[in-house]
Short mmCIF file of N, CA and C in Angstrom, two decimals:
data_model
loop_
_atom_site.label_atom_id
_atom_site.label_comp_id
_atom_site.label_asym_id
_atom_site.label_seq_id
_atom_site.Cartn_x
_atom_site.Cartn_y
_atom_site.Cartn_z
N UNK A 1 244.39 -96.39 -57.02
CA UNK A 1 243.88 -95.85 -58.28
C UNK A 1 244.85 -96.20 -59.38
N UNK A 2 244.50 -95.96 -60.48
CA UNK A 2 245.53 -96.05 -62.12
C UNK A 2 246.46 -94.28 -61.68
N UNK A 3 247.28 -94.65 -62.89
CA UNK A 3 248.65 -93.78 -63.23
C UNK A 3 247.46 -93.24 -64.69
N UNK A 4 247.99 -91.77 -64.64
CA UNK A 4 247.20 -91.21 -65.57
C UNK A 4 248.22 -89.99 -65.85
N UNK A 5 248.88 -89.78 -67.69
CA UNK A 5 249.96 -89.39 -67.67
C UNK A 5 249.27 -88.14 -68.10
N UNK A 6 249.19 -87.13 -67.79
CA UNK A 6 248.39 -85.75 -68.25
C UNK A 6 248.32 -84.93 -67.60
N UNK A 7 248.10 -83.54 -67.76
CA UNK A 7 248.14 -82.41 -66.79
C UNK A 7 246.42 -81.78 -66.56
N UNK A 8 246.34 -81.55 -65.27
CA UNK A 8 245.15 -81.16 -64.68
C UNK A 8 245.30 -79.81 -64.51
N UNK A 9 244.35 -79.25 -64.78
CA UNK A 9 244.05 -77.31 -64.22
C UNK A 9 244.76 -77.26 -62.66
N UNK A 10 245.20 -76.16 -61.91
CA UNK A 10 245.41 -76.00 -60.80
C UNK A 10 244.04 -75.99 -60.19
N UNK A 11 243.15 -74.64 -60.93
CA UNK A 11 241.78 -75.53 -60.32
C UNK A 11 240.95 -76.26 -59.96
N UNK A 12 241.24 -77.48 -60.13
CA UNK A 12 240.73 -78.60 -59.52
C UNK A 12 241.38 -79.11 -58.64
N UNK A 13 243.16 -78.98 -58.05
CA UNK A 13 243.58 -78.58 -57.47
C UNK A 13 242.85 -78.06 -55.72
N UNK A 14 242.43 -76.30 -56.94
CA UNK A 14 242.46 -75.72 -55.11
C UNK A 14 240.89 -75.85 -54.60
N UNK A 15 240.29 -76.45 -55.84
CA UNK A 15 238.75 -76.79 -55.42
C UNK A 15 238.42 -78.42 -54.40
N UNK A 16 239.73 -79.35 -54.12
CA UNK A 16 239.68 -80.40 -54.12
C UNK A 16 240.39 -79.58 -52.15
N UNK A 17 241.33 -78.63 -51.66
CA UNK A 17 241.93 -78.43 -51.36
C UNK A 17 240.79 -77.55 -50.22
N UNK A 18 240.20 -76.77 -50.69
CA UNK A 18 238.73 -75.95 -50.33
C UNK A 18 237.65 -77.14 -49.95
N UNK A 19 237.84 -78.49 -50.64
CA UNK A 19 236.14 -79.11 -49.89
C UNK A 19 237.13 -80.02 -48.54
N UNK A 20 238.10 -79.97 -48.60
CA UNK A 20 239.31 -81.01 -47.65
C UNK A 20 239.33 -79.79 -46.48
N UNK A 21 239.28 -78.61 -46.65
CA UNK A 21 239.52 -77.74 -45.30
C UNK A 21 237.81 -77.74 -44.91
N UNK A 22 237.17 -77.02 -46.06
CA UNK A 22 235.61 -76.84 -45.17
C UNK A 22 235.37 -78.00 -44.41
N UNK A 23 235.40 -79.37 -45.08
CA UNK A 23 235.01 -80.50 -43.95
C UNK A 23 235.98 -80.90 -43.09
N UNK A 24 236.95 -80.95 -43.13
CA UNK A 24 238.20 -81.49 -42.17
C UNK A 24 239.08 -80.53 -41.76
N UNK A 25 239.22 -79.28 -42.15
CA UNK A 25 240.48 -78.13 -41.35
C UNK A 25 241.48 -78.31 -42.28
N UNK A 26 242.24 -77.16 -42.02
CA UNK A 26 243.30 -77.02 -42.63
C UNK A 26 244.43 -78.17 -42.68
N UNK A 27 244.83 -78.64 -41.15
CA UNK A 27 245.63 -79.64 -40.78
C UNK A 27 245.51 -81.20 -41.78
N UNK A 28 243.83 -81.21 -42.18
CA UNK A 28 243.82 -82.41 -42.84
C UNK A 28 244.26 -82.30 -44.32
N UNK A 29 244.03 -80.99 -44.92
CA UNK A 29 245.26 -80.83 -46.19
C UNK A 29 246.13 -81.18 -46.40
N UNK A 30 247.14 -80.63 -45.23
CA UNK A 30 248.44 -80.62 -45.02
C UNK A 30 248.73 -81.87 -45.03
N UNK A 31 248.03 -82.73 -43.84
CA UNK A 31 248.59 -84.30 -43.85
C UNK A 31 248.12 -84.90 -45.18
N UNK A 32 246.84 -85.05 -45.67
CA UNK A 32 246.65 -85.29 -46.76
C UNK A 32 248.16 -85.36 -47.97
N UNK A 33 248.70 -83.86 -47.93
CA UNK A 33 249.87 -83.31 -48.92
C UNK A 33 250.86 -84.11 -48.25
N UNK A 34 251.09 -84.43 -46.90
CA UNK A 34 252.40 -84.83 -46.68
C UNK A 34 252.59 -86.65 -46.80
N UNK A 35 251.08 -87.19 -46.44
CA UNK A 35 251.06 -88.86 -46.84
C UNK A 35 250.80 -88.92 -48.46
N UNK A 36 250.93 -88.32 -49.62
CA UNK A 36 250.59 -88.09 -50.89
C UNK A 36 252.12 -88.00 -51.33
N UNK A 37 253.33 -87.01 -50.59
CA UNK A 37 254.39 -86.87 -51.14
C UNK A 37 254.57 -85.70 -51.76
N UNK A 38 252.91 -84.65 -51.93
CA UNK A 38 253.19 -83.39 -52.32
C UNK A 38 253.68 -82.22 -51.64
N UNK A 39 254.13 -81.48 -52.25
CA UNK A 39 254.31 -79.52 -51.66
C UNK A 39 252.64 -78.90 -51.67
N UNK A 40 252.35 -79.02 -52.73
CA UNK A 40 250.81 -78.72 -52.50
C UNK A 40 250.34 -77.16 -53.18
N UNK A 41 251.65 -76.60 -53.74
CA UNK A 41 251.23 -74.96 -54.21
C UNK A 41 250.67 -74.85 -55.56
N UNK A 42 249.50 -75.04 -55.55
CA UNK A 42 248.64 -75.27 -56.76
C UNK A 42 248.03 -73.75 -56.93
N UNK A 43 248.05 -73.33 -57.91
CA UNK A 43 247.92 -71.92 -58.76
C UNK A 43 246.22 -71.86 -59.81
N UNK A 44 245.41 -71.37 -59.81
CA UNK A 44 244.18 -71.93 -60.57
C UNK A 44 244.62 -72.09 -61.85
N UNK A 45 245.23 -71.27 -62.52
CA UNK A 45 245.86 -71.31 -63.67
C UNK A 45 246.68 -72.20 -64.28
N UNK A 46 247.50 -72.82 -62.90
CA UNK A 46 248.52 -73.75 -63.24
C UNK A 46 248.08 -75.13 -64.26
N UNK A 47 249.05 -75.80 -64.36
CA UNK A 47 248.73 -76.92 -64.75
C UNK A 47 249.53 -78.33 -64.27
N UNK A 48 249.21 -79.36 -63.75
CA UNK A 48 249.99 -79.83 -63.36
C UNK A 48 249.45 -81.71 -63.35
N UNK A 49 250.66 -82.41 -63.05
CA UNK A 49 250.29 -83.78 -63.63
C UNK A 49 249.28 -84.17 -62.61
N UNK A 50 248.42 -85.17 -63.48
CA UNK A 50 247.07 -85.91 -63.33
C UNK A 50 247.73 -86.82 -61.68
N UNK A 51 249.00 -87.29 -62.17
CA UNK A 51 249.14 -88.15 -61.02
C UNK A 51 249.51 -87.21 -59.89
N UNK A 52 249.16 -86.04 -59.86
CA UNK A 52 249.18 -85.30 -58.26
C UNK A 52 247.58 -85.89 -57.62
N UNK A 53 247.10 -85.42 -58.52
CA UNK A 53 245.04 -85.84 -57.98
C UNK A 53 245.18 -86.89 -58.00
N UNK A 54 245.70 -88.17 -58.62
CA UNK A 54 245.93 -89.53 -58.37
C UNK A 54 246.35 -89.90 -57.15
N UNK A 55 247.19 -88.92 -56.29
CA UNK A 55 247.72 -89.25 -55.30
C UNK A 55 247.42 -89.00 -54.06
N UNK A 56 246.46 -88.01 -54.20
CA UNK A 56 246.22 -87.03 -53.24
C UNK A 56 244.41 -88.07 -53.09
N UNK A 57 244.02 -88.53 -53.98
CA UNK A 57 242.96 -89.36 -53.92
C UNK A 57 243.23 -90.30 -53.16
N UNK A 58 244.05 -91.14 -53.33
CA UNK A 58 244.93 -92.28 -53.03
C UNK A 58 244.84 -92.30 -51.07
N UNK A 59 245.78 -90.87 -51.08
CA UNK A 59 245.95 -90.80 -49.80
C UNK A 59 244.59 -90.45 -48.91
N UNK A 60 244.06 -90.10 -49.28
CA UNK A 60 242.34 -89.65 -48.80
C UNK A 60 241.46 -90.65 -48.29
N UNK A 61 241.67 -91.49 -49.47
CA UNK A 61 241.47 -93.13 -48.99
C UNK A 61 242.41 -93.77 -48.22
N UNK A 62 243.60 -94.14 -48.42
CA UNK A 62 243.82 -94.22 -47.43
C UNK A 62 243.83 -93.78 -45.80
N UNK A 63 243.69 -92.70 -45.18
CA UNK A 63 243.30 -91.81 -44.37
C UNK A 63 241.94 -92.20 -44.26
N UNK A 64 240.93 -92.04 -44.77
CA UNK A 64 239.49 -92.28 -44.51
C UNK A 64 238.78 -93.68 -44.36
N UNK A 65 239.96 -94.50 -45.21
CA UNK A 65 238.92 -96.33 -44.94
C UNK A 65 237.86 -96.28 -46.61
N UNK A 66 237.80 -95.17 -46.82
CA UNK A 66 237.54 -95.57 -48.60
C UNK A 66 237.94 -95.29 -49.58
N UNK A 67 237.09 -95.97 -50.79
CA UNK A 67 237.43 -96.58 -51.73
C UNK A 67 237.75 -95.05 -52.52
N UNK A 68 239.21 -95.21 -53.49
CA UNK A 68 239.43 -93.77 -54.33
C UNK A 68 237.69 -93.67 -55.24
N UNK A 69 237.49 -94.26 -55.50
CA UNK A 69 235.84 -93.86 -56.36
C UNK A 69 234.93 -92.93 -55.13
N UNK A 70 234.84 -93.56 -53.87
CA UNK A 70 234.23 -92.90 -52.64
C UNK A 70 234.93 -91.62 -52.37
N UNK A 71 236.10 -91.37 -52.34
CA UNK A 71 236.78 -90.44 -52.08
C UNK A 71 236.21 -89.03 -53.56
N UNK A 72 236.17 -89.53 -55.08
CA UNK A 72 236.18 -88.80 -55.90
C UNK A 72 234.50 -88.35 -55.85
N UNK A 73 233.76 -89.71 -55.58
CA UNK A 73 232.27 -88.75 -55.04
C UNK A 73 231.75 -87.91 -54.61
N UNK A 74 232.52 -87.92 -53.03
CA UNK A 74 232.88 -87.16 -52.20
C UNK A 74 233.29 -85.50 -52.70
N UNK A 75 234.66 -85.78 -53.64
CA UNK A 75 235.09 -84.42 -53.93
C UNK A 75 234.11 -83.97 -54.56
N UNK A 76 233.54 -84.27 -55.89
CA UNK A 76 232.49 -83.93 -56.55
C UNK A 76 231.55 -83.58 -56.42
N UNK A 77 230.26 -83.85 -55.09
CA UNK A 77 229.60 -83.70 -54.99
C UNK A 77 229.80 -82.27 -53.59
N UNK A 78 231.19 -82.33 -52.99
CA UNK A 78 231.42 -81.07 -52.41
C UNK A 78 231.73 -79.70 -53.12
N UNK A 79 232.58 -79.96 -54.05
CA UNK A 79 232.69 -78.84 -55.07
C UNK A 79 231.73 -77.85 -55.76
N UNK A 80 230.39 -78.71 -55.96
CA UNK A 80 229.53 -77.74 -56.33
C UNK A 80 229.48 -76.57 -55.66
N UNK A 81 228.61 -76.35 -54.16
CA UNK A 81 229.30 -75.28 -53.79
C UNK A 81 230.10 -74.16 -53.86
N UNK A 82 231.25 -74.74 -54.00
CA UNK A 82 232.65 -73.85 -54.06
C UNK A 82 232.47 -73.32 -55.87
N UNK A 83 232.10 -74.56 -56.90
CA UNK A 83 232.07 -73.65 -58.10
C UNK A 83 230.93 -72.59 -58.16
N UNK A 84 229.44 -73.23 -57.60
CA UNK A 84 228.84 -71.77 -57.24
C UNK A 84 229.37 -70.91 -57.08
N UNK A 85 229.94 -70.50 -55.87
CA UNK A 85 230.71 -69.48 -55.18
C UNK A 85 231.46 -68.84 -56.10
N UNK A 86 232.29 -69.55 -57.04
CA UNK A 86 233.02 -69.03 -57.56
C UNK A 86 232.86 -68.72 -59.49
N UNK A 87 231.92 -69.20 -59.88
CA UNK A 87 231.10 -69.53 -61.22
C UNK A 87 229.72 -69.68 -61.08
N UNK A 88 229.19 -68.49 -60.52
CA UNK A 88 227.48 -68.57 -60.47
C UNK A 88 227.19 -68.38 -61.67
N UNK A 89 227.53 -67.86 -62.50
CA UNK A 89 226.65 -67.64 -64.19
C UNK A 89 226.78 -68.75 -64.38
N UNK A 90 227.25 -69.87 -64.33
CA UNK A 90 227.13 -70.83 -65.06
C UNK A 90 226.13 -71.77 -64.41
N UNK A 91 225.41 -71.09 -63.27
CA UNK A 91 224.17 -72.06 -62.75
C UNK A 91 222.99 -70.93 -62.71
N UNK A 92 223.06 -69.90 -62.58
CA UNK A 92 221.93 -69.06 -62.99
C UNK A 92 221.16 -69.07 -63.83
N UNK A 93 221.41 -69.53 -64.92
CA UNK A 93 220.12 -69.94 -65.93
C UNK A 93 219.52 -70.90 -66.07
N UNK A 94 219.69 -71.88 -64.81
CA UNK A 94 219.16 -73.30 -65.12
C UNK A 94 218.41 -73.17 -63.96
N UNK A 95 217.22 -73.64 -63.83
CA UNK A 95 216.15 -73.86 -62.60
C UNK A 95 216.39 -75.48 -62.11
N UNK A 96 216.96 -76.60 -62.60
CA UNK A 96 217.04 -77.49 -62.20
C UNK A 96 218.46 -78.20 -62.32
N UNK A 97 218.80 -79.42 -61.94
CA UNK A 97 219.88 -80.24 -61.86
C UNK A 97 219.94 -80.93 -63.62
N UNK A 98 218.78 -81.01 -63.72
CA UNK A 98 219.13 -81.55 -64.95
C UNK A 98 219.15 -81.08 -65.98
N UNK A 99 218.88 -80.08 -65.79
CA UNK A 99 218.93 -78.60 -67.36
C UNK A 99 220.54 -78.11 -66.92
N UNK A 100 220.78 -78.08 -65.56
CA UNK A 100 222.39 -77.66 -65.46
C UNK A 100 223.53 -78.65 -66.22
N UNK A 101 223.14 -79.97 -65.78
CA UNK A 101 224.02 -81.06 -65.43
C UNK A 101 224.05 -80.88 -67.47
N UNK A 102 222.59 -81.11 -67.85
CA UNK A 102 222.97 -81.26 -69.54
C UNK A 102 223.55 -80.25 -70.35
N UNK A 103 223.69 -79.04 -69.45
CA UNK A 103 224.32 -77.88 -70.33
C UNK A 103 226.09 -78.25 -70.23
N UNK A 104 226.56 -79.72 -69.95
CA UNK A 104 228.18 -79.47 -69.42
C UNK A 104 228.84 -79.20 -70.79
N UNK A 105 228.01 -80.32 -71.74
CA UNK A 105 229.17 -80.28 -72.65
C UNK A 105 229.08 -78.83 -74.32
N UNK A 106 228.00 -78.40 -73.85
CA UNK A 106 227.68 -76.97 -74.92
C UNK A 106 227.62 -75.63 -73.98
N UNK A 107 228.16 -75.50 -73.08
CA UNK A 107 227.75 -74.49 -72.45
C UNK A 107 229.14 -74.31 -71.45
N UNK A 108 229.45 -75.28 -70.18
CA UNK A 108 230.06 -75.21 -69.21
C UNK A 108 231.49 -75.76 -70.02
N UNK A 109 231.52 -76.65 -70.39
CA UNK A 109 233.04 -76.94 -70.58
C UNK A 109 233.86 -75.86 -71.64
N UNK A 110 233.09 -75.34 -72.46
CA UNK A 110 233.38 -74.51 -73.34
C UNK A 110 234.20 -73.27 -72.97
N UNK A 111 233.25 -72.34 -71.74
CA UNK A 111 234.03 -71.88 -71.25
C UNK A 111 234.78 -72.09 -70.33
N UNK A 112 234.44 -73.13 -69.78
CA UNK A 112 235.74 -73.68 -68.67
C UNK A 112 236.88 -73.39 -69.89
N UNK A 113 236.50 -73.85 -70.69
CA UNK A 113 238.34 -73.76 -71.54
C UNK A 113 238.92 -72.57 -72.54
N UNK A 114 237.98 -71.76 -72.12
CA UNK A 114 238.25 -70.18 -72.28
C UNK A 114 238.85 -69.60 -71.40
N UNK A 115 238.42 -69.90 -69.80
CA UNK A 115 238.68 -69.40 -68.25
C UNK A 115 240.21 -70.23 -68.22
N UNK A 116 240.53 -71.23 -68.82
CA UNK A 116 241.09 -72.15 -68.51
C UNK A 116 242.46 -72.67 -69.71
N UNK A 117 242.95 -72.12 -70.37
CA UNK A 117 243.65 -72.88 -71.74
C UNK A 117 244.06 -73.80 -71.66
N UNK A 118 243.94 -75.02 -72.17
CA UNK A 118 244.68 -76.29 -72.01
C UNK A 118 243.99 -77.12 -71.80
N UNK A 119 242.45 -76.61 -70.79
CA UNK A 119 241.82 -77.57 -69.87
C UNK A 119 241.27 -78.58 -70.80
N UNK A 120 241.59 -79.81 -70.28
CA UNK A 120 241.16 -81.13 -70.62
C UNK A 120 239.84 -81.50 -70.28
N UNK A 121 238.80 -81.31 -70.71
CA UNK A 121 237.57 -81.47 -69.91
C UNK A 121 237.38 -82.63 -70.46
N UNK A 122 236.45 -84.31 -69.76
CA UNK A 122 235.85 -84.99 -69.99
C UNK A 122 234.39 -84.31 -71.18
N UNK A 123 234.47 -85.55 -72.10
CA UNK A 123 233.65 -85.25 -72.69
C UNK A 123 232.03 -86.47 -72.48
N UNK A 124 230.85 -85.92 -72.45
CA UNK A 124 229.61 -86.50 -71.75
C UNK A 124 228.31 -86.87 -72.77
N UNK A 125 227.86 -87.87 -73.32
CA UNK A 125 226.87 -88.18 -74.78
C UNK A 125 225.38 -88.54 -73.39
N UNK A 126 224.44 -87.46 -74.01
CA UNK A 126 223.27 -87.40 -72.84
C UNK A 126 222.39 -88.49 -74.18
N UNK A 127 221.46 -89.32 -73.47
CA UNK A 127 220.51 -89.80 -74.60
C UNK A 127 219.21 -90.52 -73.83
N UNK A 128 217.89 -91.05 -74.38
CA UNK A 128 217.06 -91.01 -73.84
C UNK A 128 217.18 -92.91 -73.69
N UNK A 129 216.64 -93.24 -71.92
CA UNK A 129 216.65 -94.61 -72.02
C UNK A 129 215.39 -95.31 -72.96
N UNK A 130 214.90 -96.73 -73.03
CA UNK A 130 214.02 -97.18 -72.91
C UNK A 130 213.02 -97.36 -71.95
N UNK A 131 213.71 -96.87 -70.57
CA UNK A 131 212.69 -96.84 -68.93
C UNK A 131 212.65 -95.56 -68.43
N UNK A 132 212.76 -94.51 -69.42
CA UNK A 132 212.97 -93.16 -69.00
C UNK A 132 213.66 -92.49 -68.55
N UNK A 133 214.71 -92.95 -68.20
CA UNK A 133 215.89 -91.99 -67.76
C UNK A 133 216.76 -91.82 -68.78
N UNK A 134 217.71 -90.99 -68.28
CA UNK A 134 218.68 -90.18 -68.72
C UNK A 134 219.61 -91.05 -69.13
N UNK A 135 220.05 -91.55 -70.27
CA UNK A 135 221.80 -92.41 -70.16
C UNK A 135 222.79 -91.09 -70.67
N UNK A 136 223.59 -91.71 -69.63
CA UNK A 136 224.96 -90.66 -70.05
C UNK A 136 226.31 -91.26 -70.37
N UNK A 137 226.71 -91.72 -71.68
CA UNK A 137 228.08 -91.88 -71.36
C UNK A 137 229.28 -90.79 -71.56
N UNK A 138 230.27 -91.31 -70.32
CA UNK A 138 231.23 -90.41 -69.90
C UNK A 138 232.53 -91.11 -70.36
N UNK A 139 233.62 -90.26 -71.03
CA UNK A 139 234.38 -90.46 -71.76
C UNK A 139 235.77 -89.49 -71.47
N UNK A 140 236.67 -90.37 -71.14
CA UNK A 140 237.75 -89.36 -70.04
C UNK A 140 239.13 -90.28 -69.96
N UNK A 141 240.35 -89.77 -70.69
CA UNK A 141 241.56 -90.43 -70.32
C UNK A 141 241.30 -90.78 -69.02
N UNK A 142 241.02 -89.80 -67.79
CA UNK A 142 241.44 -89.87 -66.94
C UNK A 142 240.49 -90.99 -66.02
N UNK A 143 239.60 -91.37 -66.33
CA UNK A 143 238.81 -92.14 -66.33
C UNK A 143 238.31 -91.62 -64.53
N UNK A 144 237.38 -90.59 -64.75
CA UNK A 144 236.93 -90.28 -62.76
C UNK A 144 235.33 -90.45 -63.40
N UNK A 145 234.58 -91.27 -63.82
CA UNK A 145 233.15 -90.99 -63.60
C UNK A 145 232.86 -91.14 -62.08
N UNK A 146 233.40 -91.84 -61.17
CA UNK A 146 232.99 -91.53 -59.70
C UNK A 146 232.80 -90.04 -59.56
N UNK A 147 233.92 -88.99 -59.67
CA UNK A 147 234.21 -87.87 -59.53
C UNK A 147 232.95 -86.92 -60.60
N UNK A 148 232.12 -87.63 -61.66
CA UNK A 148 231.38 -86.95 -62.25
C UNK A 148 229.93 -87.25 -61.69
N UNK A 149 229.61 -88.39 -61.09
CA UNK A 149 228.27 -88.61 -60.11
C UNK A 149 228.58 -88.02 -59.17
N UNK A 150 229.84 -87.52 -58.58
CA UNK A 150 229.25 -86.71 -57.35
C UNK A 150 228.97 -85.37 -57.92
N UNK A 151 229.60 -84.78 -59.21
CA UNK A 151 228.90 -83.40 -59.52
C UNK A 151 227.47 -83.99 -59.86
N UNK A 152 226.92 -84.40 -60.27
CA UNK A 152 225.92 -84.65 -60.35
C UNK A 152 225.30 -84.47 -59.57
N UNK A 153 225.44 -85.24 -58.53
CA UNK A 153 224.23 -85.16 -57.06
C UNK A 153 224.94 -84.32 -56.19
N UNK A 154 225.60 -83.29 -56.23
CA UNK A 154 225.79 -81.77 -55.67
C UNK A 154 224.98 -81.39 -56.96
N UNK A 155 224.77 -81.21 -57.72
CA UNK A 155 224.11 -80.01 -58.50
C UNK A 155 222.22 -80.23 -58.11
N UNK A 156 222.09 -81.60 -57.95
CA UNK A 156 220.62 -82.14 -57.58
C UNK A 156 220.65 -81.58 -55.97
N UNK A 157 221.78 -81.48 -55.33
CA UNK A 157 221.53 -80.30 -53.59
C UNK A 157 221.53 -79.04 -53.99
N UNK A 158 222.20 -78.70 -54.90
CA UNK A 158 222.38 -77.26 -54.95
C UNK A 158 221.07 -76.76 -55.44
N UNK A 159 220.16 -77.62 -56.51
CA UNK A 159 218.81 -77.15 -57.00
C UNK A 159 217.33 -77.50 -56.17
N UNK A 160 218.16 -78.26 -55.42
CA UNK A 160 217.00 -78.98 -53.70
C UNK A 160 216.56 -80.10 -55.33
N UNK A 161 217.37 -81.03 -56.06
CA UNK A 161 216.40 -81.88 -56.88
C UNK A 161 217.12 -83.61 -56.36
N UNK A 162 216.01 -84.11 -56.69
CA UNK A 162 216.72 -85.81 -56.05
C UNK A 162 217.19 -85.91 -57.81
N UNK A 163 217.75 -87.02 -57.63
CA UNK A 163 218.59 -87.86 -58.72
C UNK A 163 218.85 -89.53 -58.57
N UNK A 164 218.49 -90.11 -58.66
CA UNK A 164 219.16 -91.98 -58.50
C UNK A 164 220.16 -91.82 -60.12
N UNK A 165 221.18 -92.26 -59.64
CA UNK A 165 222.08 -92.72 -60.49
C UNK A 165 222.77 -94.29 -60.38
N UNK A 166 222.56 -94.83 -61.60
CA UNK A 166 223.13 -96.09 -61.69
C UNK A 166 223.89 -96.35 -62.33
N UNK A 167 225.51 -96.54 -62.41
CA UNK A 167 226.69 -97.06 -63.28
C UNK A 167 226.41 -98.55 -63.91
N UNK A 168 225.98 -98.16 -65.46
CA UNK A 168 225.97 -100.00 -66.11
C UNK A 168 227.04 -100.11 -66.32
N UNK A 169 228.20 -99.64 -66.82
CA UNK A 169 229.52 -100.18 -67.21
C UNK A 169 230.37 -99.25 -66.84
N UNK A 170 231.70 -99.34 -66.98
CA UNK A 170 232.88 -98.75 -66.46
C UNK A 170 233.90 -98.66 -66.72
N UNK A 171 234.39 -98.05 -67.25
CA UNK A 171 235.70 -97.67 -68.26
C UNK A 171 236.78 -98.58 -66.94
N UNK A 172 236.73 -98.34 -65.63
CA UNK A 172 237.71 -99.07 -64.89
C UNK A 172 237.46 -100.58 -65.19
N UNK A 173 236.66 -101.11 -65.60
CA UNK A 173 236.35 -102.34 -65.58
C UNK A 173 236.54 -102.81 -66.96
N UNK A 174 237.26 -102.16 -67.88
CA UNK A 174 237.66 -101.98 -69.14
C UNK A 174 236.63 -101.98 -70.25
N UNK A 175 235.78 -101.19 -70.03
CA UNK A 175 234.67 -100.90 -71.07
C UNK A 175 235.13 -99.39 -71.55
N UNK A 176 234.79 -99.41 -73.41
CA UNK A 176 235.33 -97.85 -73.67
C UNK A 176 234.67 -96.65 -73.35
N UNK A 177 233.59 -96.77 -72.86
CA UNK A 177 233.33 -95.57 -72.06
C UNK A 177 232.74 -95.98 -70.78
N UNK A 178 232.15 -95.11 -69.68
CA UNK A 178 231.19 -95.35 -68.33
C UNK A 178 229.83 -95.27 -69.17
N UNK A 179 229.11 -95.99 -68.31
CA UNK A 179 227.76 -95.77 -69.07
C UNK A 179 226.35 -95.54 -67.36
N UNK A 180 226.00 -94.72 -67.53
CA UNK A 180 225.59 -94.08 -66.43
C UNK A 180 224.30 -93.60 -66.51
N UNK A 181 223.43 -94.26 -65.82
CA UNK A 181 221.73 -93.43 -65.99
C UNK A 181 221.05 -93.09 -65.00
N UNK A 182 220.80 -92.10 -65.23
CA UNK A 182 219.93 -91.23 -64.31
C UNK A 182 218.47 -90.97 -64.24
N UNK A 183 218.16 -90.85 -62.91
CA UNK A 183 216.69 -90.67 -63.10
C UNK A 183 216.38 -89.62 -62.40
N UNK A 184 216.06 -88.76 -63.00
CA UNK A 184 215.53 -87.53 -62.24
C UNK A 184 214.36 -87.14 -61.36
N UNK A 185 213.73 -88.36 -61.42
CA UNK A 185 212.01 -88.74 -60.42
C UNK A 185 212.07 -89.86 -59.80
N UNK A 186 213.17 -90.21 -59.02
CA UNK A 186 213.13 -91.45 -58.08
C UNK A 186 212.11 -91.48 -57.17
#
């Protein structure tokens, strides 16, 4: 993966830490933390550098045989769940994936950074295609749109809704934003 000089919530942290035990056990944390180079005592509150999740991605892939984008899918689309669990108002008023997914940037990130001071949230421009879907571009120092299609298609399990998502461009591929469309009736 890239070096990304910035500090991340602890919560994403212990939400990344929670989908690594439910599917793999505790033990795979640990090794995870110990081929990464971390201690691993992440606080929700805390804040701490981007290149810990850089690393801890890194090592995941390595360990698993994929790609850090596969790995951030992965986290993303496990997390839903766990933010249910732990932030149901913020999916209770939406009956679908895509009334959730479009409330991120007037609704969810807002108070994420009330719950949260500091928090750096990616910012997300929803707009209508020419073939009917959804374009979204995603806009993020930290550059994880992998890590934002898998919230995506956890929020399309969590509402029982399908989703096809297709990446046209890619901030890794040095374009200034991801450019990402969705179709909510595949």
């Amino acid at each position: 993966m890239r070096k990304v000089c910035a500090a991340m919530k602890g919560v994403v942290f212990n939400l990344l830490e929670d989908a690594v035990v439910r599917e793999h056990g505790l033990l795979a944390w640990d090794s995870l933390l110990e081929m990464a180079g971390l201690e691993g005592a992440y606080t929700s509150l805390g804040s701490y550098p981007d290149s810990e999740v850089v690393q801890l991605v890194d090592a995941a892939s390595t360990a698993l045989g994929l790609s850090a984008g596969e790995v951030l899918r992965w986290f993303g689309r496990s997390a839903i769940p766990l933010l249910h669990e732990r932030y149901e108002m913020f999916f209770t008023p939406h009956k679908s994936a895509q009334s959730f997914v479009a409330s991120i940037n007037d609704i969810i990130h807002p108070e994420i950074r009330k719950l949260n001071a500091g928090a750096g949230c990616p910012h997300f421009h929803f707009h209508d295609l020419d073939d009917g879907r959804t374009g979204l571009a995603y806009k993020s120092p930290r550059r994880m749109c992998r890590l934002a299609h898998g919230f995506i298609e956890g929020a399309a399990d969590h509402y029982g809704d399908r989703v096809a998502i297709e990446h046209l461009s890619c901030m890794l591929d040095g374009h200034p934003v991801c450019r990402i469309a969705l179709d909510w009736n595949p």
